[in-house]
């Protein structure tokens, strides 16, 4: 099945059919036709409903087939069971795209999902692209095109502007439109994607990255359905200087469950999404209004060099709220440098060196302008927040005048207004200055900007670096590797692993000089320690007798278990035990993970995650992100651990994303022991799970 | 100096003098007179300014002394250096209270603080109570009295209602008034306390607890200046069913620094404030708008039995935002029980068992009413959130009708509206239904309500329980106890401590059967381990020689150090090391603290804090709040620790708040070793610092 890519015409149909249009003004199915009219659609409109001869002044047709002219886009509003036939007619009429408003598909469970799959198959065969089902449609504001049933559009005059939105929740579109427009902000494209049966978030984001009217792409996400394509789109948008900003559900377990129940998609852990967003230059916000407040802060700017913000205010309490929250979010509030203070003093403006710069009461607005200009021009901060009190309400124009300095585009400038100040916020919005209504969204947006980084560059590998692992994987017939084979694969990636041997009986010679651990090798015995199937600190002279006893015990206790042999490996010790993991995440693809090993892993949830593969430098950052590993970097008089070797091991593990003969779905070293600085690391135990060998890498990558 | 308590008349002066009033309409000093007129003050107004004969139609007087009638309240707006003389005149005229708007006092540093102290002394001698300085005054809405210069009051018609606010930030008052009134909410009393030179937050809160027009007390705090009085007021308000809700700066280090620089007060760690709020039944919010959104949610309700909230919605995305954030805040989202589902089904309304109850699109509002009533009536949840989408904007009355069920007062009901829905929010406010503008404030308010507890009851002590420690402290002449004396004090409180002796030389006999630790006892040698002044695991036979060597080394390495002797104590070991601390916090008074011991204490910041003394049950809760101690409560096959003995030790430590002969300013056991279940705990090292013996308990307590 070959699918045509969406063309930019998707947003500009010249003729649309409204299938299932109603003639009753109050009914939702009559709304689409009204909205096209209200918002000035200049193309042709064909209402389809066999019960009408005409609808609100336009001739109505019994079916799509009866329409006498070419149809670019069909909006399908008939009940779910009737949708498939309409899609067939779309194929027959070679309609380029159809939006399915109707619900009753994958969001309801397996039966609906099957119906949805059948419809998609029909559409693909016929070359029709599908938006939805279960969606509120699309809006092209500068193109005066609304293919939507969103009630909010009846109330709102649409204002044209640079914001484009893709939302997995239909009602969030309306919420964003109504809130943002009251703030003087305008939109370009708005798309509710619903179940994403065919056209997904990523593909629309690709279109928007190239769309001349789009200056920023906003995403409201419940789960990723096509993260690979979204990654490509985000990188393209980044190159073109268009910020991509996401609000994604799933920070908490209950949030993930709700997202799943609502969409039928899989939602992964919050840190996996964070890793994805960071890897591809997407800013993630955690407050609703940041989604439309942040764009004006960042449009025209690049990711910051550091993470320091200056605050200027005439109102201590409101500025304190912002500073306090920034502090909890890990953002540095930077007071003015001596140079800034001196330069201003020479111009007759006195400020203090405290972290928040207070404008003394009664100072005129030209002092405010001068201080703000000085902060925007100085290298000691990467962004500036201006906080205003009651004048925001009593004198809205004054707020704009205060911040309307020529230097305002030098770095991101946020304006927070403490009272209700709708007029001042709207004025700021119209002037392209980022206004904020709550201290929480202001601080959240500033954090999002200051955490923004250029997309992670692809890790380059040395010639032949993957020859070893590729050879091993090519030779493997099974879908999982045992402990010893797994350690062998890690060794081939350059990760030092403990010396180990698999023996089948006590007679077999083993070459160990140091104490060893002896373990049963069996896929059928799970809790080996509890089952007495692990012996630690066995001296070489005792190995044969321990092996013999363990085989005997196993035969007695687990008569039905398949025994692959007995694993003998050198005992290792060091300063810390960590887990280094790799997996193909169902949402975002290959990721690498660093966490604490042993019981600590289950008690502390701390871990660091990145999209794989990673560079050595990224791996070093991951090590620094685990608070419990701080002691390894030198703490008091404790010995330092070999953090460099640990970072090398993380990078090496992440290269599993690039092996070719087989697809590694999951791999874990647990524990990897970190020794003293200079003494390296050693993998002690691990596992590797492969995708069934029938699915070669190429296909798997394509599916992602 | 005896100070009269404020009388309720403070809010209802019948005559006010405006000292420093101006005749120029645009000037801030002319505003107070305008505001009194605008807001309908019916008492007498005496403008004071020698440059005018009359001001805006009222006769003006050159000084307070020239006013021919009794003056209840003086609003002082003259420059700081002139304030003292005005206060003297207030004393002469027996003005009951004066509000000092003027700034230039303690907030500027020591010089201003000295001037402030002089003014307070004059006022106390003369029986005049002072509000401010550096404050925006007070407003009594139902009493039509504004003694304020707040610009926001020029714009806003004041709406009478149950909310009273005390704010340490003047501009926050204006911010709250303007935001809340747009939501249909009304106020009773509003007070900007400024530097609190005399009248503080606590004293005003006491008045408000008894004020018939006040239904809820809202606090915007930068730091505590009189926490003892605030505690009394909060408990009185709780008894009367008036919720006390606080937003306090200082969640982060930078927030504390900003609060300090702004107010000149000391701001302590966030968890100390949390402990104070919890101990006295105050709800703490972390979002600005929660401060006025939360009261309608909780007025008329008691603290909840559990922490479970039900969510009802027609819009998946917005409800997902709320659920997700509740999850990150540790609140349980409770789906409907089978009973609720069955009962509704019998009435013809089908809902699913998923955590968020979705109203299928197209269901009529009577179904919505029925489901909401069922949730409000069921015991499976402690509060309910109703989330609405586009109809909030298109049909505001529908939103009210949806939630206006007779059961709406059975438990707290929050309504979150996803689009801009100013009209619906105002309608809800007027109906006394708690509306929320952002998902963040909605979730934050719900968390604050569900974390609300009745004030901590005073811990009762057993007869004679403090006899031992009181006797020890009475006998102590010094202001700090050494390690061995400290352990003795902990023993007298019933906390098992390791066997220890202080010896002065190798000849002294010591009675140890087990290995010991040997340490130098000297206040002048700080890093004893690094200095080689600690020997561990010394067998009894070696004690004399180790003591001898250590004394010799100390004399060589630290010739100027005072040596109190050598500490010999039994080595102890167990499952975990913790710190149990006690101190008189400068903000909130006695607190008890539990944290991790050893290096873990510095790596992990986790600790649990309560206002002291605590009950055994509270101490047990503290143990459960440290994630790293989870293993002690039984984890996998790890041995269980003696958590009961640990809780007993925490409670015992907290009793230091009640000892009488001396005031303990700080005490710490570090480490307290927790042994296996049934084997108890043992204090291994510690310190105790006392207040200088000249300050007996009574005086210190009074200062708090």
PDB file of C-alpha atoms in Angstrom, chain A residues 235 279-280 456-461 465-466 582-584 589-592 610-616 618-619 622 650-659:
ATOM      1  CA  UNK A 235      13.957  19.011  13.477  1.00  0.00           C
ATOM      2  CA  UNK A 279      16.435  15.020  21.618  1.00  0.00           C
ATOM      3  CA  UNK A 280      14.461  16.752  18.887  1.00  0.00           C
ATOM      4  CA  UNK A 456      20.674  16.016  19.712  1.00  0.00           C
ATOM      5  CA  UNK A 457      23.166  15.354  16.901  1.00  0.00           C
ATOM      6  CA  UNK A 458      23.466  11.817  15.613  1.00  0.00           C
ATOM      7  CA  UNK A 459      26.223   9.934  17.391  1.00  0.00           C
ATOM      8  CA  UNK A 460      28.955   8.967  14.962  1.00  0.00           C
ATOM      9  CA  UNK A 461      30.501   5.545  15.366  1.00  0.00           C
ATOM     10  CA  UNK A 465      32.877  -0.372  16.108  1.00  0.00           C
ATOM     11  CA  UNK A 466      29.795  -2.488  15.506  1.00  0.00           C
ATOM     12  CA  UNK A 582      18.402  -0.081  26.464  1.00  0.00           C
ATOM     13  CA  UNK A 583      15.030  -0.606  24.868  1.00  0.00           C
ATOM     14  CA  UNK A 584      12.845   0.160  21.916  1.00  0.00           C
ATOM     15  CA  UNK A 589      11.820   4.121  19.753  1.00  0.00           C
ATOM     16  CA  UNK A 590      15.358   3.382  20.984  1.00  0.00           C
ATOM     17  CA  UNK A 591      16.223   4.790  24.406  1.00  0.00           C
ATOM     18  CA  UNK A 592      19.096   4.296  26.824  1.00  0.00           C
ATOM     19  CA  UNK A 610      17.858   9.636  26.516  1.00  0.00           C
ATOM     20  CA  UNK A 611      16.933   8.766  22.973  1.00  0.00           C
ATOM     21  CA  UNK A 612      19.601   6.340  21.708  1.00  0.00           C
ATOM     22  CA  UNK A 613      22.287   6.483  20.486  1.00  0.00           C
ATOM     23  CA  UNK A 614      23.994   9.102  22.652  1.00  0.00           C
ATOM     24  CA  UNK A 615      27.381  10.787  22.531  1.00  0.00           C
ATOM     25  CA  UNK A 616      29.933  10.404  25.303  1.00  0.00           C
ATOM     26  CA  UNK A 618      25.401  13.194  26.711  1.00  0.00           C
ATOM     27  CA  UNK A 619      26.265  10.027  28.652  1.00  0.00           C
ATOM     28  CA  UNK A 622      23.189  11.400  32.345  1.00  0.00           C
ATOM     29  CA  UNK A 650      26.304   4.075  28.546  1.00  0.00           C
ATOM     30  CA  UNK A 651      27.301   5.302  25.091  1.00  0.00           C
ATOM     31  CA  UNK A 652      28.302   1.766  24.065  1.00  0.00           C
ATOM     32  CA  UNK A 653      24.952   0.371  25.256  1.00  0.00           C
ATOM     33  CA  UNK A 654      23.098   3.041  23.305  1.00  0.00           C
ATOM     34  CA  UNK A 655      24.789   1.846  20.090  1.00  0.00           C
ATOM     35  CA  UNK A 656      22.457  -1.180  20.170  1.00  0.00           C
ATOM     36  CA  UNK A 657      20.114   1.188  18.306  1.00  0.00           C
ATOM     37  CA  UNK A 658      22.458   0.834  15.311  1.00  0.00           C
ATOM     38  CA  UNK A 659      23.135  -2.895  15.101  1.00  0.00           C
TER      39      UNK A 659
END
